[in-house]
């Protein structure tokens, strides 16, 4: 089994910064793509940023230039540095990792439980 645990959420004023972490543990042989999603109250979950095993990154337009996704494969951890936060960034942020448990298994997506980010105006 694989577990993903996020941390780093909290309450911040508009213009401030937060750094989210998501650590994967358990039966892990390798991790392919990793990503962050968010869900605001009353809205559907949306993709925020993704990073490939090779370090390639992509972002939704509304966070480009403000958010940076990175990963530390030695720690099986993905990060989301969020700068110049806006009230509309308020949401529960969740990470997902595409994990292969053993060399012969398929990659499977695992999700964290989420961490709340609240940006006050």
mmCIF file of C-alpha atoms in Angstrom:
data_model
loop_
_atom_site.group_PDB
_atom_site.id
_atom_site.type_symbol
_atom_site.label_atom_id
_atom_site.label_comp_id
_atom_site.label_asym_id
_atom_site.label_seq_id
_atom_site.Cartn_x
_atom_site.Cartn_y
_atom_site.Cartn_z
ATOM 1 C CA UNK A 1 0.000 0.000 0.000
ATOM 2 C CA UNK A 2 1.052 3.572 -0.673
ATOM 3 C CA UNK A 3 0.220 6.637 1.391
ATOM 4 C CA UNK A 4 0.505 10.283 0.408
ATOM 5 C CA UNK A 5 0.511 12.909 3.131
ATOM 6 C CA UNK A 6 0.297 16.625 2.403
ATOM 7 C CA UNK A 7 1.452 19.389 4.709
ATOM 8 C CA UNK A 8 2.089 23.115 4.635
ATOM 9 C CA UNK A 9 -1.398 24.497 4.227
ATOM 10 C CA UNK A 10 -2.775 27.300 6.323
ATOM 11 C CA UNK A 11 -4.143 30.831 6.440
ATOM 12 C CA UNK A 12 -2.239 33.583 4.673
ATOM 13 C CA UNK A 13 -2.972 37.129 3.571
ATOM 14 C CA UNK A 14 -3.247 38.010 -0.079
ATOM 15 C CA UNK A 15 0.200 38.494 -1.562
ATOM 16 C CA UNK A 16 1.746 36.005 0.814
ATOM 17 C CA UNK A 17 3.394 32.651 0.203
ATOM 18 C CA UNK A 18 2.999 29.039 1.244
ATOM 19 C CA UNK A 19 4.930 25.895 0.425
ATOM 20 C CA UNK A 20 3.026 22.631 0.248
ATOM 21 C CA UNK A 21 4.697 19.257 0.583
ATOM 22 C CA UNK A 22 3.402 15.813 -0.290
ATOM 23 C CA UNK A 23 5.386 12.799 0.875
ATOM 24 C CA UNK A 24 4.727 9.323 -0.471
ATOM 25 C CA UNK A 25 5.517 6.260 1.613
ATOM 26 C CA UNK A 26 4.911 2.529 1.608
ATOM 27 C CA UNK A 27 5.522 0.045 -1.176
ATOM 28 C CA UNK A 28 7.210 2.208 -3.823
ATOM 29 C CA UNK A 29 9.503 1.030 -6.587
ATOM 30 C CA UNK A 30 9.256 4.153 -8.710
ATOM 31 C CA UNK A 31 7.083 7.238 -9.182
ATOM 32 C CA UNK A 32 6.214 8.576 -12.603
ATOM 33 C CA UNK A 33 4.172 11.760 -12.847
ATOM 34 C CA UNK A 34 3.120 13.783 -9.819
ATOM 35 C CA UNK A 35 0.614 16.607 -9.655
ATOM 36 C CA UNK A 36 -1.342 18.995 -7.486
ATOM 37 C CA UNK A 37 -5.093 19.549 -7.710
ATOM 38 C CA UNK A 38 -7.372 21.857 -5.769
ATOM 39 C CA UNK A 39 -11.043 22.083 -4.962
ATOM 40 C CA UNK A 40 -12.736 25.252 -3.789
ATOM 41 C CA UNK A 41 -16.088 25.180 -1.948
ATOM 42 C CA UNK A 42 -18.931 24.537 -4.359
ATOM 43 C CA UNK A 43 -16.599 23.995 -7.303
ATOM 44 C CA UNK A 44 -15.202 21.006 -9.130
ATOM 45 C CA UNK A 45 -11.685 19.796 -8.484
ATOM 46 C CA UNK A 46 -9.197 21.327 -10.898
ATOM 47 C CA UNK A 47 -5.675 20.490 -11.923
ATOM 48 C CA UNK A 48 -3.085 23.021 -10.774
ATOM 49 C CA UNK A 49 0.365 21.786 -11.784
ATOM 50 C CA UNK A 50 2.172 18.634 -12.824
ATOM 51 C CA UNK A 51 5.718 17.347 -12.983
ATOM 52 C CA UNK A 52 7.067 14.380 -14.915
ATOM 53 C CA UNK A 53 9.702 11.901 -13.779
ATOM 54 C CA UNK A 54 12.164 13.823 -15.935
ATOM 55 C CA UNK A 55 11.360 17.124 -14.248
ATOM 56 C CA UNK A 56 9.169 18.615 -16.939
ATOM 57 C CA UNK A 57 6.508 20.919 -15.500
ATOM 58 C CA UNK A 58 3.131 22.311 -16.530
ATOM 59 C CA UNK A 59 0.771 24.780 -14.880
ATOM 60 C CA UNK A 60 -2.783 25.981 -15.280
ATOM 61 C CA UNK A 61 -2.811 29.494 -16.688
ATOM 62 C CA UNK A 62 -4.099 31.178 -13.543
ATOM 63 C CA UNK A 63 -1.048 30.129 -11.489
ATOM 64 C CA UNK A 64 1.710 30.505 -14.063
ATOM 65 C CA UNK A 65 4.456 32.772 -12.798
ATOM 66 C CA UNK A 66 3.221 32.448 -9.195
ATOM 67 C CA UNK A 67 3.405 28.707 -8.405
ATOM 68 C CA UNK A 68 6.354 26.357 -8.810
ATOM 69 C CA UNK A 69 6.133 22.586 -8.639
ATOM 70 C CA UNK A 70 9.224 20.521 -7.847
ATOM 71 C CA UNK A 71 10.111 17.046 -6.626
ATOM 72 C CA UNK A 72 12.749 15.261 -4.586
ATOM 73 C CA UNK A 73 12.874 11.657 -5.741
ATOM 74 C CA UNK A 74 15.195 10.637 -2.908
ATOM 75 C CA UNK A 75 12.404 11.602 -0.520
ATOM 76 C CA UNK A 76 9.473 10.583 -2.749
ATOM 77 C CA UNK A 77 8.144 14.092 -2.207
ATOM 78 C CA UNK A 78 6.546 16.709 -4.416
ATOM 79 C CA UNK A 79 6.348 20.375 -3.499
ATOM 80 C CA UNK A 80 4.236 23.335 -4.531
ATOM 81 C CA UNK A 81 5.701 26.747 -3.841
ATOM 82 C CA UNK A 82 2.889 29.280 -3.997
ATOM 83 C CA UNK A 83 3.743 32.968 -4.173
ATOM 84 C CA UNK A 84 1.644 36.097 -4.582
ATOM 85 C CA UNK A 85 -1.393 34.217 -3.337
ATOM 86 C CA UNK A 86 -4.858 35.514 -4.156
ATOM 87 C CA UNK A 87 -8.201 34.927 -2.408
ATOM 88 C CA UNK A 88 -9.292 32.858 -5.424
ATOM 89 C CA UNK A 89 -6.496 30.383 -4.633
ATOM 90 C CA UNK A 90 -8.426 29.356 -1.514
ATOM 91 C CA UNK A 91 -9.124 25.629 -1.751
ATOM 92 C CA UNK A 92 -8.243 22.195 -0.471
ATOM 93 C CA UNK A 93 -5.045 21.181 -2.250
ATOM 94 C CA UNK A 94 -4.403 17.499 -2.933
ATOM 95 C CA UNK A 95 -1.472 15.702 -4.489
ATOM 96 C CA UNK A 96 -1.504 12.643 -6.722
ATOM 97 C CA UNK A 97 1.369 10.345 -7.613
ATOM 98 C CA UNK A 98 1.591 7.686 -10.304
ATOM 99 C CA UNK A 99 3.326 4.865 -8.430
ATOM 100 C CA UNK A 100 4.759 1.506 -9.398
ATOM 101 C CA UNK A 101 4.935 -0.677 -6.298
ATOM 102 C CA UNK A 102 7.181 -3.414 -7.718
ATOM 103 C CA UNK A 103 9.149 -3.624 -11.007
ATOM 104 C CA UNK A 104 6.545 -5.831 -12.694
ATOM 105 C CA UNK A 105 3.443 -3.909 -11.613
ATOM 106 C CA UNK A 106 1.555 -1.202 -13.452
ATOM 107 C CA UNK A 107 1.576 2.406 -12.410
ATOM 108 C CA UNK A 108 -1.368 3.296 -10.156
ATOM 109 C CA UNK A 109 -2.551 6.728 -9.050
ATOM 110 C CA UNK A 110 -2.574 7.413 -5.327
ATOM 111 C CA UNK A 111 -4.079 10.528 -3.712
ATOM 112 C CA UNK A 112 -3.374 12.399 -0.530
ATOM 113 C CA UNK A 113 -6.091 13.532 1.857
ATOM 114 C CA UNK A 114 -5.670 17.205 1.091
ATOM 115 C CA UNK A 115 -4.561 20.305 2.934
ATOM 116 C CA UNK A 116 -6.540 23.527 3.317
ATOM 117 C CA UNK A 117 -5.179 26.763 1.917
ATOM 118 C CA UNK A 118 -7.075 29.927 2.821
ATOM 119 C CA UNK A 119 -6.075 33.313 1.422
ATOM 120 C CA UNK A 120 -7.650 36.346 3.078
ATOM 121 C CA UNK A 121 -8.134 39.627 1.265
#
